[in-house]
Every structure is written in structure tokens, then in C-alpha cells.
Short mmCIF file of C-alpha atoms in Angstrom, two decimals:
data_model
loop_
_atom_site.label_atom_id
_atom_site.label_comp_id
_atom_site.label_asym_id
_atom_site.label_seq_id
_atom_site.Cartn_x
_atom_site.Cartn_y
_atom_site.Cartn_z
CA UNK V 1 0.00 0.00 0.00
CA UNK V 2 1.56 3.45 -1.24
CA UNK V 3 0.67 6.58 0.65
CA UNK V 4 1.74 8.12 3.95
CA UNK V 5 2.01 7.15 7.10
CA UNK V 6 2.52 9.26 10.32
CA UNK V 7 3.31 8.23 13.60
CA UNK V 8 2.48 10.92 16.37
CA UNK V 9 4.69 9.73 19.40
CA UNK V 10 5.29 13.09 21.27
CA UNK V 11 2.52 14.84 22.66
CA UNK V 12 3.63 18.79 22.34
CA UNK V 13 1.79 21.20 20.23
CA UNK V 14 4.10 21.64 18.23
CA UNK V 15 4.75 18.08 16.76
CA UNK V 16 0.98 17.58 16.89
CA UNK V 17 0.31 20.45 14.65
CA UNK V 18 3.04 19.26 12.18
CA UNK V 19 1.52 15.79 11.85
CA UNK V 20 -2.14 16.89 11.82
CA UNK V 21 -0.58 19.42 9.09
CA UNK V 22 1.03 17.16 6.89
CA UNK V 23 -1.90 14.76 7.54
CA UNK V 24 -4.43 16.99 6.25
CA UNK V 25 -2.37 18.63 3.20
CA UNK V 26 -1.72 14.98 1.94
CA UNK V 27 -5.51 13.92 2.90
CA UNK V 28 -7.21 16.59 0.94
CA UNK V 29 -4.54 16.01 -2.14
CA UNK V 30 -5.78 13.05 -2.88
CA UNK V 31 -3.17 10.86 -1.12
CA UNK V 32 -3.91 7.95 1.16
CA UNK V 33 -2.89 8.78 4.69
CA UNK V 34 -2.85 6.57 7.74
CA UNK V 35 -2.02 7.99 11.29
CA UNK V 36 -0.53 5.61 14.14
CA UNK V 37 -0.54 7.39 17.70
CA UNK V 38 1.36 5.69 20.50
CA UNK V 39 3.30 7.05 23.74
CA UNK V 40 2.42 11.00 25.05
CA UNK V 41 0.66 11.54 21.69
CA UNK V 42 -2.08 9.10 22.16
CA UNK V 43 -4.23 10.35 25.12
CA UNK V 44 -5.37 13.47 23.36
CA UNK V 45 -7.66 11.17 21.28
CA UNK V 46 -9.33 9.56 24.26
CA UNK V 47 -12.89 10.90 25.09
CA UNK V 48 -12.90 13.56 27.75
CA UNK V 49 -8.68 14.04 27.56
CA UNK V 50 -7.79 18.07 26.90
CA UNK V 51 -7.19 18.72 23.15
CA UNK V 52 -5.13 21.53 23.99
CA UNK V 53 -1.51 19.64 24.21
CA UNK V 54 1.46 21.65 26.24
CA UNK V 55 3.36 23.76 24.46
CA UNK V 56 7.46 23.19 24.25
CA UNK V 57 8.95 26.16 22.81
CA UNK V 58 8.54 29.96 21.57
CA UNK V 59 6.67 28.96 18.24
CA UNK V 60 3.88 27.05 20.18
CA UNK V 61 3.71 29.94 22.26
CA UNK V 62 3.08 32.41 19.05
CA UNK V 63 0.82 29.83 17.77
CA UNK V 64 -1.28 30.15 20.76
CA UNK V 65 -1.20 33.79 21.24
CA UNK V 66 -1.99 33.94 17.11
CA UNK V 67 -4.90 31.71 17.48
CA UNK V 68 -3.54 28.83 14.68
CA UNK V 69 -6.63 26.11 15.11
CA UNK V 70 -5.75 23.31 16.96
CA UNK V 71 -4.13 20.45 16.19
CA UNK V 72 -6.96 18.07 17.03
CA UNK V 73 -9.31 20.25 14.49
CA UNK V 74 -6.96 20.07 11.24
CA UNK V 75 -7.07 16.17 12.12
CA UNK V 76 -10.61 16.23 11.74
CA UNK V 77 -10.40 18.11 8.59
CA UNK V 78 -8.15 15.40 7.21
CA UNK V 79 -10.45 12.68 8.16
CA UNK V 80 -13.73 14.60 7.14
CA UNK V 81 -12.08 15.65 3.95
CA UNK V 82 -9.45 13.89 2.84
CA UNK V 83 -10.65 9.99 4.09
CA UNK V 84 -7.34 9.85 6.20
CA UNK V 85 -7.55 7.15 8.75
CA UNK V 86 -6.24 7.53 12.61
CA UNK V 87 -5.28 4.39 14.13
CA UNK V 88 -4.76 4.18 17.85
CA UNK V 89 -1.44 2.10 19.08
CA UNK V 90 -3.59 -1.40 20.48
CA UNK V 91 -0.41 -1.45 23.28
CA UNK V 92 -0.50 1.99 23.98
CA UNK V 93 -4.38 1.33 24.63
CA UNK V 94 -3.83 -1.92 26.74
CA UNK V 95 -1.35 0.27 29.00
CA UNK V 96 -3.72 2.52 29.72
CA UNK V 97 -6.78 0.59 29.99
CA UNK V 98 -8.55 2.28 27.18
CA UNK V 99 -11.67 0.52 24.84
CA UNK V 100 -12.44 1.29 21.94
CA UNK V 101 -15.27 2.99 22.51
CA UNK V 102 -13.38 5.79 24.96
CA UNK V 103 -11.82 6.46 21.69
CA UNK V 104 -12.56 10.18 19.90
CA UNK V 105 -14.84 8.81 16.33
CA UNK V 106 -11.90 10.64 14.27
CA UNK V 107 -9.89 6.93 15.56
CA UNK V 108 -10.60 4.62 13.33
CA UNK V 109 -9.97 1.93 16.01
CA UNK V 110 -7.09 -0.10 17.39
CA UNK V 111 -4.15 -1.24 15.61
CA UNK V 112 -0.55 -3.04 16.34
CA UNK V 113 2.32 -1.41 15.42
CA UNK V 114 3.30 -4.71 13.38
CA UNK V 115 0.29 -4.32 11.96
CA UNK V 116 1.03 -0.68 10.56
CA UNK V 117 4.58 -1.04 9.62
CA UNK V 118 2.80 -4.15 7.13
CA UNK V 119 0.63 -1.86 5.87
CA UNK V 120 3.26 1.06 5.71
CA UNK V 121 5.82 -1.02 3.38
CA UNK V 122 6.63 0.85 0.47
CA UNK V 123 5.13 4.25 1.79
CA UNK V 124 6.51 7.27 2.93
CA UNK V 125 6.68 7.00 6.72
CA UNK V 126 6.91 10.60 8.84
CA UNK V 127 7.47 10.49 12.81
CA UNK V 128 6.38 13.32 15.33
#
């Protein structure tokens, strides 16, 4: 399967933003797009978890004070928009003791990181 793939590991603003960015950008242009979130990035996309993810430096700072949307909005837009698909990390899931149905309905579901790198062969594969 050709396309992109993102993996969203850190949970800053700033990476966020980036990912949901380049998701969205690629989403809307017609390319396929698959999202894997795992580690600090993941709890942002359970139900009832702040959307608004810490800052780490001066430019999430501006981005703030310049009222960019937020990261969890453009993701939306990719999804809505663009048929991108956001996968959460099933380990990252059984750590925390999430179901599936605490998940955000921009997640597509649950999905191994085996499982993703399989589907990811032959793509272009971005980290945050």
C-alpha cells in the first residue's frame, strides 16, 4: 500500500500540529494517509482528555497567542475531507486501559504497530 504514514509519538503542540498538518495537506490532495498514535501523543484522542496539548517552545507559544486552530481540528479536517484514517497504538491502549469505545470517532480503532509497519511497506513513513 503506497501513501503516507505518520506516527504521532510526542505529545507537544508543536509536533501535533506538524503531523495533523502534513496529515491533512496529503488527505485533501488526494493521497492515502494513515495515522498511528502511541506514547504522550495518544491520550489526546481519548474521550474527555484536553485537546489543547502543552506547548514546548517559543513557536507554540506564538501559535497560541496567534490563534492557529488546533491540532486536534486540522485532524478532523483530514479525516472529514481527505478519508485519512487515525489508528490508535492497540499497546498503547492496553497500558492505559482504554476501549475502543473511549476512543474520539476521528480513531478509526485499534491497531498493532506490526500491523502498521505491514501496511506502511513501500510508503513514505513521517514520525512526530
Amino acid at each position: 500500500m503506497a501513501g503516507m504514514f505518520i506516527i504521532c509519538l510526542n505529545g507537544d503542540r508543536e509536533h501535533l500540529q506538524f503531523a495533523a498538518m502534513a496529515a491533512s495537506v496529503a488527505a485533501v490532495s488526494g493521497t492515502d494517509v494513515q495515522v498511528f498514535l502511541s506514547m504522550n501523543a495518544f491520550p489526546h484522542f481519548i474521550k474527555g482528555h484536553s485537546k489543547q496539548a502543552p506547548v514546548s517552545g517559543v513557536l507554540g507559544k506564538k501559535m497560541e497567542e496567534h490563534k492557529v486552530p488546533e491540532f486536534f481540528n486540522i485532524f478532523e479536517q483530514a479525516v472529514e475531507l481527505g478519508d485519512a484514517k487515525i489508528w490508535a497504538c492497540s499497546m498503547a491502549m492496553d497500558v492505559m486501559g482504554v476501549k475502543e469505545d473511549e476512543l474520539e470517532p476521528i480513531v478509526a480503532g485499534a491497531m498493532g504497530l506490526t500491523k502498521f509497519f505491514s501496511d506502511a511497506e513501500g510508503g513514505q513513513i513521517l514520525t512526530f
